[in-house]
Coordinates of C-alpha atoms in Angstrom, one line a residue:
X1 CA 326.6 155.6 176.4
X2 CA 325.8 158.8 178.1
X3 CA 325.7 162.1 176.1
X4 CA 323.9 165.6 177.3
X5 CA 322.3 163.7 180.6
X6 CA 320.7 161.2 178.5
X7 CA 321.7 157.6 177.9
X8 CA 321.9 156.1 174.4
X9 CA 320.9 152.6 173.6
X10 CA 322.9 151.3 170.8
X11 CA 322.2 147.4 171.1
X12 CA 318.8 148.9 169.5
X13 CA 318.5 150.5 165.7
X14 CA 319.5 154.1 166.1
X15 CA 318.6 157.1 163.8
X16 CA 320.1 160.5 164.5
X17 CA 317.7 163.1 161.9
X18 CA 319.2 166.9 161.3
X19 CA 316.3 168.8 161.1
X20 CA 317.6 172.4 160.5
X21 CA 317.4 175.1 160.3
X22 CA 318.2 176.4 157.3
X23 CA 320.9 179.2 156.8
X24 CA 322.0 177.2 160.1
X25 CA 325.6 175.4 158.6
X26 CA 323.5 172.7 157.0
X27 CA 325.5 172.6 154.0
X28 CA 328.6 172.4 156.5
X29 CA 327.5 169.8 158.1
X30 CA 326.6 168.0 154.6
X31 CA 329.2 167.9 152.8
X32 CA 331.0 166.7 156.0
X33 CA 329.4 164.1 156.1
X34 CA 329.5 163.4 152.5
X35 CA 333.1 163.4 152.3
X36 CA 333.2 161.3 155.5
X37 CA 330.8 158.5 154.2
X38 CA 333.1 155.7 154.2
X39 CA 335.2 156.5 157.3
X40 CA 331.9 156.6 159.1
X41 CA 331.1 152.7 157.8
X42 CA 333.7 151.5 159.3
X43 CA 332.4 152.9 162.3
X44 CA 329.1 151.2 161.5
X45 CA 327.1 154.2 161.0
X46 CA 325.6 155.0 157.4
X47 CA 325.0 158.2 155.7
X48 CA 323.2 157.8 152.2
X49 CA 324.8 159.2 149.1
X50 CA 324.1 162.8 148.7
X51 CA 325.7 163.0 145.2
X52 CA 322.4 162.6 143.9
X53 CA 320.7 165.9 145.6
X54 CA 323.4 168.1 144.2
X55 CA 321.4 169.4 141.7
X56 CA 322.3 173.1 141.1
X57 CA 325.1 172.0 138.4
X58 CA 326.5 175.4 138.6
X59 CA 327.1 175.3 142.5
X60 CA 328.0 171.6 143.6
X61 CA 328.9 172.6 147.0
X62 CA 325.4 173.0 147.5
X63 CA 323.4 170.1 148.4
X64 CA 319.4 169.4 149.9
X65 CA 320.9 167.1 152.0
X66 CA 318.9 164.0 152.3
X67 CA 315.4 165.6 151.3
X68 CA 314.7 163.5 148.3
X69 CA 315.4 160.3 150.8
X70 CA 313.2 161.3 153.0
X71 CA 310.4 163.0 150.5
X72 CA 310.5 158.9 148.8
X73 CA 309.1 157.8 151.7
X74 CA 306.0 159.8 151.9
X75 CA 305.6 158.8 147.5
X76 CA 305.7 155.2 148.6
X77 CA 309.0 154.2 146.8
X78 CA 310.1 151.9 149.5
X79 CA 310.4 148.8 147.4
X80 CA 312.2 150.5 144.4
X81 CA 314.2 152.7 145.7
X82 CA 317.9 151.2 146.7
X83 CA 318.9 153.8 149.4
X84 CA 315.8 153.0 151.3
X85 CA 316.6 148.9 151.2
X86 CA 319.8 150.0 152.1
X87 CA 318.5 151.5 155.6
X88 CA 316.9 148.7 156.8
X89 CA 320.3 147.0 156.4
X90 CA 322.5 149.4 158.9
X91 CA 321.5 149.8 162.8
X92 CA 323.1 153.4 163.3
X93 CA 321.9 156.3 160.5
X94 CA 322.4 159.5 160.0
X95 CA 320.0 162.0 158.1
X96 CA 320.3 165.7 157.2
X97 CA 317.5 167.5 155.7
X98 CA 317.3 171.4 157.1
X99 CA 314.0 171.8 155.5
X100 CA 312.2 169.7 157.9
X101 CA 312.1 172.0 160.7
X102 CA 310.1 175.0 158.8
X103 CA 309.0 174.0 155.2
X104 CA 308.0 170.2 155.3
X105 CA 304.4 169.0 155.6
X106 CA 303.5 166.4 158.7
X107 CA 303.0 163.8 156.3
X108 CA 306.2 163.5 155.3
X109 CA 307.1 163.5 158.8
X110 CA 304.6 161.2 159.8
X111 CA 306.2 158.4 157.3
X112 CA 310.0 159.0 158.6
X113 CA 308.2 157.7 161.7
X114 CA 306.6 155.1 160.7
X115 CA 309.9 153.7 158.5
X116 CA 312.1 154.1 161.6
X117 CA 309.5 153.0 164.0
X118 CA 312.2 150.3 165.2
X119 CA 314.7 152.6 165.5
X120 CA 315.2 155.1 168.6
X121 CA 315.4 158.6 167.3
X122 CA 317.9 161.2 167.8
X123 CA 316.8 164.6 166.9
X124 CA 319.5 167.4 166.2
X125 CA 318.2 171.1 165.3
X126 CA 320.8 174.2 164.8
X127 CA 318.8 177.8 165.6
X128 CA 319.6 181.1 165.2
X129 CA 318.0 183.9 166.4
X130 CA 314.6 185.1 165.0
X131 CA 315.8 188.3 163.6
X132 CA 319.2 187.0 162.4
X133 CA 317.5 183.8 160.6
X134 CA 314.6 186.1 159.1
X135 CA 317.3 188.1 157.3
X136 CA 319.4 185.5 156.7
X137 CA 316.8 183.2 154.5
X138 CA 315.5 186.4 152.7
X139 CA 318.4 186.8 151.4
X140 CA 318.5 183.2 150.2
X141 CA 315.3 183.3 148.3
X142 CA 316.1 186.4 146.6
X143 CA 319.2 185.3 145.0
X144 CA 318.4 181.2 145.0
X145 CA 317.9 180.4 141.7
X146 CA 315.0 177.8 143.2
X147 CA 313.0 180.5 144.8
X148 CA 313.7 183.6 142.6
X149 CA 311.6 185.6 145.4
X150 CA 310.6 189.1 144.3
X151 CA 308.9 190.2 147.4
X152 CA 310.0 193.1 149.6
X153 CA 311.5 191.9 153.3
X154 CA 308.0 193.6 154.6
X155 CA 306.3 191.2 152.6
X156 CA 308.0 188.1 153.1
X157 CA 308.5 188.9 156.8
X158 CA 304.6 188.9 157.0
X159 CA 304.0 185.9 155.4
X160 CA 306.8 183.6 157.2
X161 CA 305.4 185.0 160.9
X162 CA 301.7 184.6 159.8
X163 CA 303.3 181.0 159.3
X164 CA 304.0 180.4 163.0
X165 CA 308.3 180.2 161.8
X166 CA 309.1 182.3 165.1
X167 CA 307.4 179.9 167.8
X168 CA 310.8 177.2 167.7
X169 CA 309.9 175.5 170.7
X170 CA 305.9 174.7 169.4
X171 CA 307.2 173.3 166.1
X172 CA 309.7 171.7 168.1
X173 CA 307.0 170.1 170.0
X174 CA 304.9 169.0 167.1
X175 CA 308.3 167.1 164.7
X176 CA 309.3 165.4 168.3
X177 CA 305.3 164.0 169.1
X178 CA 305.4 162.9 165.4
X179 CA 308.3 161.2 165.3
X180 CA 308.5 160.2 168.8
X181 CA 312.1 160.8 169.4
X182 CA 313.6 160.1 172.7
X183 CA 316.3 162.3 173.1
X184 CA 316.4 165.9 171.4
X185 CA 319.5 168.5 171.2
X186 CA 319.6 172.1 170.5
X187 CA 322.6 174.0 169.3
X188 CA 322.7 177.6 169.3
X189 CA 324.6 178.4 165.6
X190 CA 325.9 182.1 166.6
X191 CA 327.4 180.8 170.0
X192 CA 328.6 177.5 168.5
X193 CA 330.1 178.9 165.2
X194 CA 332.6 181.7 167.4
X195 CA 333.5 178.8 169.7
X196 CA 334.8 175.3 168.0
X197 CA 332.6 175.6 165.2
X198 CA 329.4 174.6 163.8
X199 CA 330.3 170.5 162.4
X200 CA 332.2 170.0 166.0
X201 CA 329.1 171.2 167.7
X202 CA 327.0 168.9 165.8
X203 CA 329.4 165.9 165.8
X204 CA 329.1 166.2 169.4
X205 CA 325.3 166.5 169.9
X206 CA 324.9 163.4 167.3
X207 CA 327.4 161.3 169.6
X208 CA 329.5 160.6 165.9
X209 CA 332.9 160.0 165.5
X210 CA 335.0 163.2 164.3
X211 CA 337.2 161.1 161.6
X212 CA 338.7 164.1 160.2
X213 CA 339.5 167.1 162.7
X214 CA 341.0 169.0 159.8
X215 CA 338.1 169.5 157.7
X216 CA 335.7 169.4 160.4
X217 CA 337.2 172.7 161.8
X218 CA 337.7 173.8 158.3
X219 CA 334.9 173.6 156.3
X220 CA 332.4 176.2 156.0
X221 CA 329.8 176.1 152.8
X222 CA 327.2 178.4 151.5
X223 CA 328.3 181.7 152.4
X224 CA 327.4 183.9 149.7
X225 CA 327.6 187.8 149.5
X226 CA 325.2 190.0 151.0
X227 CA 325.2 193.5 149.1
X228 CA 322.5 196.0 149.2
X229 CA 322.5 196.7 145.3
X230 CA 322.6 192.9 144.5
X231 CA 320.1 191.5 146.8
X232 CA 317.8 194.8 145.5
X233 CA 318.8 194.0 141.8
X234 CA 318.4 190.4 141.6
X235 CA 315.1 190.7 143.6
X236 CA 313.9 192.6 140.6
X237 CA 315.2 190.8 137.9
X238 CA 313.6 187.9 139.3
X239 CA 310.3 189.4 139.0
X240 CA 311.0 189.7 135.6
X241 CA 312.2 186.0 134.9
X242 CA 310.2 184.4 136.9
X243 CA 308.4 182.0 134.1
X244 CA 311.7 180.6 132.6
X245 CA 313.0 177.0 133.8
X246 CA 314.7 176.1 136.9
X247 CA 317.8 175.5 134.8
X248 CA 318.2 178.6 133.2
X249 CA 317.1 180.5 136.8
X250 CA 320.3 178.5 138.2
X251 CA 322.3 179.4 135.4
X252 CA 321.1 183.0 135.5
X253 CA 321.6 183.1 139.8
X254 CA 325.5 181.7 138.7
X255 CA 326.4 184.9 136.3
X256 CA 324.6 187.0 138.2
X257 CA 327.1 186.7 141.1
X258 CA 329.5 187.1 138.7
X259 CA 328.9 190.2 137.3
X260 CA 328.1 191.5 141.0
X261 CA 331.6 190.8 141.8
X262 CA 333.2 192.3 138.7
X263 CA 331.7 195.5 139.7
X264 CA 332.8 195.4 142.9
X265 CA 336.3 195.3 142.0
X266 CA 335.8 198.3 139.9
X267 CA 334.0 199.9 142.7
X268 CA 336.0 202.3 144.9
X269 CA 334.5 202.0 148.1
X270 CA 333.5 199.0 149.4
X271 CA 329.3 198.3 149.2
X272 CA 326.9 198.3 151.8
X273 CA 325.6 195.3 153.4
X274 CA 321.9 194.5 153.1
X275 CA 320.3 195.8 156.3
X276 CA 316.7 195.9 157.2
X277 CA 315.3 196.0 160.6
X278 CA 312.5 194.3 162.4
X279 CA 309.7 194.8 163.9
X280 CA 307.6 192.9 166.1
X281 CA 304.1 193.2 167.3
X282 CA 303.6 193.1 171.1
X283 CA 302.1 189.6 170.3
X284 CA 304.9 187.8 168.3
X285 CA 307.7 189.7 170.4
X286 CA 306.1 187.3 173.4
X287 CA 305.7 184.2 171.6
X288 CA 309.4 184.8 170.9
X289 CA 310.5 185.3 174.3
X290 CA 308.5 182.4 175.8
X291 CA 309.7 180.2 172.9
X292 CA 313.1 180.9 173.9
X293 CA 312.3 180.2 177.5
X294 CA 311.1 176.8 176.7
X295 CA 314.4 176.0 174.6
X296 CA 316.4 176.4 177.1
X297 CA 313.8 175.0 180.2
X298 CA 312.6 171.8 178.5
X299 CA 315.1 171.1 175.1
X300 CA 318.4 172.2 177.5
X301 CA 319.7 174.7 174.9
X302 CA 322.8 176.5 176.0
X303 CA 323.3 179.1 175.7
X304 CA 320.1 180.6 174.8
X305 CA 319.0 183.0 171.7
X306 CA 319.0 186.4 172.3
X307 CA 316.1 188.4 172.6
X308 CA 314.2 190.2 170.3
X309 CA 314.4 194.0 170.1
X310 CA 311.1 195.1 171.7
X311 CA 310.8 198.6 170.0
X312 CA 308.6 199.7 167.0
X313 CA 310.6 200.6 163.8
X314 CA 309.2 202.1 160.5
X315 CA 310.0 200.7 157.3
X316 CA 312.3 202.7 155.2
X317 CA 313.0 201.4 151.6
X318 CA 316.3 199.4 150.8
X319 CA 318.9 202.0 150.8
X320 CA 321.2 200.4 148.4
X321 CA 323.9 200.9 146.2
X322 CA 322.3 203.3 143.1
X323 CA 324.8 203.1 140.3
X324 CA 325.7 199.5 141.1
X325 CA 322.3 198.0 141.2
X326 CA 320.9 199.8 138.0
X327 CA 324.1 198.5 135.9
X328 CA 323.5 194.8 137.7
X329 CA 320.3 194.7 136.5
X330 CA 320.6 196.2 132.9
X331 CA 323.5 193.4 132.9
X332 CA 321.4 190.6 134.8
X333 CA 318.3 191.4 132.3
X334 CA 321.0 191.3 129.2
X335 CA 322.1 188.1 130.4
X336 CA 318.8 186.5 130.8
X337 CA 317.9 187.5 127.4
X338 CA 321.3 185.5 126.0
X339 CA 320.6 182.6 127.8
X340 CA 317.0 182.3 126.8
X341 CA 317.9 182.8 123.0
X342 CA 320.7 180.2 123.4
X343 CA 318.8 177.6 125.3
X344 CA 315.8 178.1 122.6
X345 CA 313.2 178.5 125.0
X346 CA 310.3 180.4 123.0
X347 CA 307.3 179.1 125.1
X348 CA 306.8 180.9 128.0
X349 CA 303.8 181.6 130.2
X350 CA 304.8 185.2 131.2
X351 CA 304.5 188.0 128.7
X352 CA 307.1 190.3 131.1
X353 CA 309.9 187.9 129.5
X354 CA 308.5 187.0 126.0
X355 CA 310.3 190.1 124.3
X356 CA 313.4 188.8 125.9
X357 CA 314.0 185.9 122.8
X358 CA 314.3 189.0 120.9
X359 CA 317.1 188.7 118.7
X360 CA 319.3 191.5 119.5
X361 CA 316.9 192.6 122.5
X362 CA 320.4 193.6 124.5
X363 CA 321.0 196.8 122.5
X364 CA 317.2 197.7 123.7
X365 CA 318.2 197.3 127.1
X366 CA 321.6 198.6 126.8
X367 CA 319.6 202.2 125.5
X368 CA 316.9 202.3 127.8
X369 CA 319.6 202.2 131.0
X370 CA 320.9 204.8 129.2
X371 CA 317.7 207.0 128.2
X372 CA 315.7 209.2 130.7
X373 CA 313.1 209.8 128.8
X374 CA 311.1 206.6 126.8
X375 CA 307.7 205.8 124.9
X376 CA 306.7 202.6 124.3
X377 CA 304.0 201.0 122.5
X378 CA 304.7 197.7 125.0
X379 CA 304.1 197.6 128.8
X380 CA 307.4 194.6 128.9
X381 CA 309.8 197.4 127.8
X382 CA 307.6 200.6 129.6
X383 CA 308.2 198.3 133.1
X384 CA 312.2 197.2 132.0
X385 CA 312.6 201.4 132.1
X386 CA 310.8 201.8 135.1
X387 CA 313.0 199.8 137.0
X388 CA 315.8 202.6 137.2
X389 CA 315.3 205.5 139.3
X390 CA 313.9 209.2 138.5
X391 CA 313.2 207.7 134.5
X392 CA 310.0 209.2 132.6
X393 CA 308.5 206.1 130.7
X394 CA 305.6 206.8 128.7
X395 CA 303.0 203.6 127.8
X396 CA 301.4 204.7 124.4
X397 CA 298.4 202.3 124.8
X398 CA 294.5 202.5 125.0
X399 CA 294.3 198.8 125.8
X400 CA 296.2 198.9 129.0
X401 CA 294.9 200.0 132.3
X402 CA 298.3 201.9 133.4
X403 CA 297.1 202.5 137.0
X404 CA 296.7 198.8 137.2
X405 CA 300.3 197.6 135.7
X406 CA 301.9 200.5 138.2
X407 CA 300.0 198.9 141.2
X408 CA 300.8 195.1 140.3
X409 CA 304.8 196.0 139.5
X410 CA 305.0 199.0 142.5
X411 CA 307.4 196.6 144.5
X412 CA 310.0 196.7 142.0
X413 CA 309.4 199.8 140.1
X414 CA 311.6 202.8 141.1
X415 CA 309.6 205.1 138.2
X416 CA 306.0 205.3 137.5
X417 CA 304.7 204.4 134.3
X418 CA 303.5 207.1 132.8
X419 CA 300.4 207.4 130.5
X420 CA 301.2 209.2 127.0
X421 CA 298.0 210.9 127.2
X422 CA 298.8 213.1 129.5
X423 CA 301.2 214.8 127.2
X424 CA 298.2 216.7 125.6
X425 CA 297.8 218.7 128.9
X426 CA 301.5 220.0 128.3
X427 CA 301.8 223.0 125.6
X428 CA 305.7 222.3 125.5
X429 CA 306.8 219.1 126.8
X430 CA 310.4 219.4 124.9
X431 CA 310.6 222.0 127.9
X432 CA 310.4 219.2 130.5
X433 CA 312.0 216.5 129.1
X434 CA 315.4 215.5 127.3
X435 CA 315.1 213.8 124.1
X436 CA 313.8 210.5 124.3
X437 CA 313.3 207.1 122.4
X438 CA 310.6 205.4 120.8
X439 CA 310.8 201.8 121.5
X440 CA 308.4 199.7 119.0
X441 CA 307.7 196.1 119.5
X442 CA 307.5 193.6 116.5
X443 CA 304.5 193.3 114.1
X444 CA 303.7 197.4 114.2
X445 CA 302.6 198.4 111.3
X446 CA 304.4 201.8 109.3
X447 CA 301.4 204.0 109.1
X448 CA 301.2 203.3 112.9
X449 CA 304.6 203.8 113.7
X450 CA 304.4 207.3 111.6
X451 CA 301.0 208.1 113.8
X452 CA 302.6 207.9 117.0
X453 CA 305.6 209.6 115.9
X454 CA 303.5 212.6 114.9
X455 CA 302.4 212.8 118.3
X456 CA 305.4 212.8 120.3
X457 CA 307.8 215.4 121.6
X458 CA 311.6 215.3 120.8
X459 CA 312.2 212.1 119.8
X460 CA 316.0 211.2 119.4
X461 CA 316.1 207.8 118.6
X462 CA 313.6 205.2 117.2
X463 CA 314.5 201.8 117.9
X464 CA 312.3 198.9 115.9
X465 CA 312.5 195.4 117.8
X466 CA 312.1 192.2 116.2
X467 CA 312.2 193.9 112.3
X468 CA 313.5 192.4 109.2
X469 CA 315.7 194.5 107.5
X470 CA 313.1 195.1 104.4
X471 CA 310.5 196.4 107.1
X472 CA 313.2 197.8 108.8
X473 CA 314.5 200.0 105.9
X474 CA 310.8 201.2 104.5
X475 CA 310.4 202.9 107.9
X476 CA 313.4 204.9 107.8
X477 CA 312.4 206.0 104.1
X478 CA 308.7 206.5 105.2
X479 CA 310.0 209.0 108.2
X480 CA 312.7 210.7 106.0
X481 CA 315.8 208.9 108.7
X482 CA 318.6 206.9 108.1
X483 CA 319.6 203.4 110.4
X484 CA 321.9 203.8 112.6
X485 CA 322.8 200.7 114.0
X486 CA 321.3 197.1 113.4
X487 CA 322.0 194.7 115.9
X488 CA 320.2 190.8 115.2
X489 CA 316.4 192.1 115.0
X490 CA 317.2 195.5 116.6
X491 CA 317.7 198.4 114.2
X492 CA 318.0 201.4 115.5
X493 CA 317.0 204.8 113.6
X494 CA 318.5 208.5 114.4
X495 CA 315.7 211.3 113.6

C-alpha cells in the first residue's frame, strides 16, 4: 500500500505512534479513536482502552491518551499488565500519547522501541506554529488542574526555549533515531483544522479506516476559554493552592470555570482574550526558521509553519479584565477554602493555604476584597490582600523579613506589602488612608490584640479568625466593642 510516497508493508507487524503535540487536536483525535475501538477490530487494527487514563473525574472528555501504556513499559510491567499481552497479540496498532514529542524522557522512548522492535513504525506528529503553540500550552498549565502553573508567560516562555521546545525538526530527529521508524508524517494543525479537519488529516496520514465520517468531521475536544482576567486570576490562585491534592486542584480548576462563566454573562461587554506577544532572540528566531526548513525539506510537511515575527517587543504586564479577575479570585480563593474544609484535609505543606481550613475563613476573604486598607498580624492574609490592585496591606510583624515575602510573591502581587513600621514616620495617617481592618489570626493572645490596636490608625473593623466564642466575647469586652457578625470561627467586631 502506498501512502505519502512511501510504501507500507502490512504482511509485517505494524505500529502507527501519535506523538503530538500537545494543544495539537490530541484529545480529538482520542476520543475518536476511543469511540471507534471496535469498528477498528474488525478492521484488524487495535487501539487500547483509554477509559482507564480518563482521570480528571470532573472533565471525562479529557484523556492522556495512551501515556500510562506506554509509561508501563519503561516500569517493567510487561508480564502483569493485560493491555501490554494484548499487543503482542494484534499485527496493526495504534498509539496516541501527545506528550511524547516535548515532555517524555528517551528512556521511555527507548523501551517503546525495544517492545515494538518487530513491528515497522509509523510516526504521526501534528505542529503548530512556535508562537501559536507557546501561548496555547501556557494557557493550559495555568488553568490545568495537573500543572496549576503560577509563572508569568516571560517566565515560562524562558524556561520551555532554554529547553530546546522550538527546534521541531532536531527533536524530530532524535524520537525517529530512537525508535527507528520507517516512515514519518507531519501535519500542519492550523492548515489542516480550516480545511477537512484535524481527525481526517490524521486518519489519512495513519493510513486508518474513517468508520464514522460523522463524528470524525464533528468532533472537536478540549477547547476551553481563553479570558484575560481568568487565565490572570487562576494563575494567582494557583500560587496560593498549590500544596493541596491533585483531586481537589481538579475539582477546584472545574468551579473555577464556572464561576468565570457566570460572570461573563453578567458582564456587559464581552472580555478580552489573553494576548501576549513574543519575542525572539536573533538566535532562537534562526533555529526556528531552519527548523521549519527541514520539516518541510526532509519530513515533507505541507504546507509549512509560518514564520516567526523577527522584531524585538517589550513586555508589558497582562492587561486583563480588572473587576472580573479581582471577584474570580476572591470567589476562586472562597471556593478553595470550602473544598478543603469539606474534603478534611488539615495537613498541608504550605503555610500560604493552612489559614484556608479556617472555619468561616470566607467572610475574611469576602472583607478583605472589600477593604483598601488592612493590617495583619499574618503574612497568609497580608499576601490574600495584596493580590488586588492599588490595596494598602500592612504586615504587623518583627519576625518576617517583608522585603523578602514581596520579592518571592512579586509575580502575583498587584500591591506591595507594606511594613507597619513605617506608620511611625506619619504624624496623621487617618489623613492618607480610609478606615481599615485588623485581621488577627488564631492563638493571639488579648493583651496583644489590645497592643496592636493601640498602635493603629482608624481601625473600622476587627475581625478575629479561628476564635471560640468565649475568647471571642472577652475581646470585644476588653476593647469596649460589640460583635458584629460571627460566621463558623470568624467573629467580626465593629469599633
Amino acid at each position: 500500500m502506498e501512502i505519502y510516497g512511501e510504501t507500507l508493508n502490512y504482511n509485517a507487524s505494524h505500529l502507527v505512534l501519535h506523538i503530538g503535540q500537545t494543544k495539537a487536536g490530541s484529545t480529538a483525535i482520542q476520543n475518536y479513536l476511543d469511540s471507534q475501538r471496535n469498528e477498528l477490530l474488525r478492521h484488524n487494527i487495535l487501539v487500547p482502552d483509554l477509559s482507564l487514563s480518563r482521570s480528571n473525574p470532573f472533565d471525562l472528555e479529557r484523556t492522556s491518551g495512551h501515556l500510562k501504556l506506554i509509561r508501563s513499559l519503561a516500569r517493567n510491567t510487561k508480564q502483569t499488565d493485560l493491555q501490554l499481552k494484548e499487543l503482542s497479540t494484534h499485527k496493526r496498532v495504534v498509539l496516541s500519547a501527545e506528550n511524547i514529542f516535548h515532555d517524555r524522557p528517551d528512556k521511555e522512548i527507548a523501551e517503546i522501541a525495544n517492545f515494538f522492535c518487530n513491528y515497522e513504525i509509523t510516526l504521526v506528529l501534528i505542529v503548530r506554529s512556535t508562537e501559536s503553540w507557546l501561548k496555547s500550552r501556557y494557557i493550559e498549565n495555568i488553568m490545568s488542574g495537573f500543572k496549576a502553573c503560577s509563572s508569568t508567560f516571560e517566565e515560562f516562555l524562558q524556561i520551555s526555549i532554554s529547553g530546546g521546545v522550538h527546534d521541531y525538526a532536531s527533536r524530530l530527529d532524535s524520537i525517529v533515531t530512537a525508535l527507528g521508524a520507517k516512515h514519518i508524517r507531519v501535519i500542519n494543525y492550523d492548515a489542516e483544522l480550516n480545511k477537512c479537519g484535524i481527525i481526517p488529516a490524521f486518519l489519512k496520514a495513519a493510513d486508518l479506516p474513517v468508520t464514522d465520517f460523522s463524528r470524525a468531521n464533528t468532533i472537536r475536544s478540549n477547547v476551553r476559554e481563553s479570558h484575560a482576567f481568568l487565565i490572570e486570576a487562576k494563575r494567582k490562585l494557583n500560587y496560593l493552592t498549590k500544596n493541596i491534592s491533585l483531586t481537589l486542584r481538579l475539582e477546584l480548576e472545574h468551579k473555577v470555570r464556572f464561576l468565570a462563566r457566570k460572570i461573563v454573562k453578567e458582564m456587559k461587554v464581552s472580555p478580552a482574550a489573553w494576548s501576549q506577544p513574543i519575542s525572539f532572540t536573533s538566535k532562537v528566531y534562526n533555529e526556528i526558521i531552519n527548523s521549519n526548513k527541514r520539516l518541510i525539506e526532509e519530513f515533507k510537511l505541507h504546507p509549512s509553519l509560518p514564520d516567526p515575527k523577527h522584531k524585538k517587543i517589550i513586555y508589558m504586564p497582562d492587561h486583563h479584565d480588572k473587576i472580573p479577575a479581582e471577584k474570580l479570585i476572591t470567589n476562586g480563593l472562597k471556593t478553595a477554602a470550602t473544598l478543603l474544609k469539606n474534603n478534611s484535609q488539615r495537613q498541608l505543606a504550605s503555610p500560604s493555604i493552612s489559614l484556608l481550613n479556617l472555619n468561616g475563613i470566607e467572610a475574611v476573604i469576602e472583607i478583605i476584597f472589600h477593604s483598601t486598607v488592612s493590617f495583619h498580624l499574618s503574612s497568609e492574609t497580608a499576601l490574600w490582600a495584596a493580590l488586588y490592585e492599588k490595596r494598602f496591606p500592612f504586615l504587623i510583624s518583627s519576625r518576617n523579613n517583608i522585603k523578602k515575602i514581596n520579592e518571592a510573591s512579586s509575580f502575583v502581587i498587584s500591591s506591595k506589602i507594606l511594613d507597619c513600621r513605617d506608620l511611625k514616620n506619619i504624624n496623621d495617617s487617618s489623613k492618607y488612608f480610609s478606615p481599615g481592618i485588623f485581621i488577627v489570626p488564631p492563638d493571639i493572645s488579648t493583651s496583644r490584640i489590645i497592643s496592636v490596636l493601640n498602635r493603629l490608625p482608624n481601625i473600622s473593623k476587627l475581625i478575629l479568625s479561628g476564635y471560640g466564642s468565649k475568647k471571642a466575647c472577652n475581646v470585644s469586652n476588653q476593647v469596649k466593642c460589640t460583635i458584629y457578625k460571627q460566621i463558623g470561627g470568624v467573629h467580626v467586631l465593629n469599633l
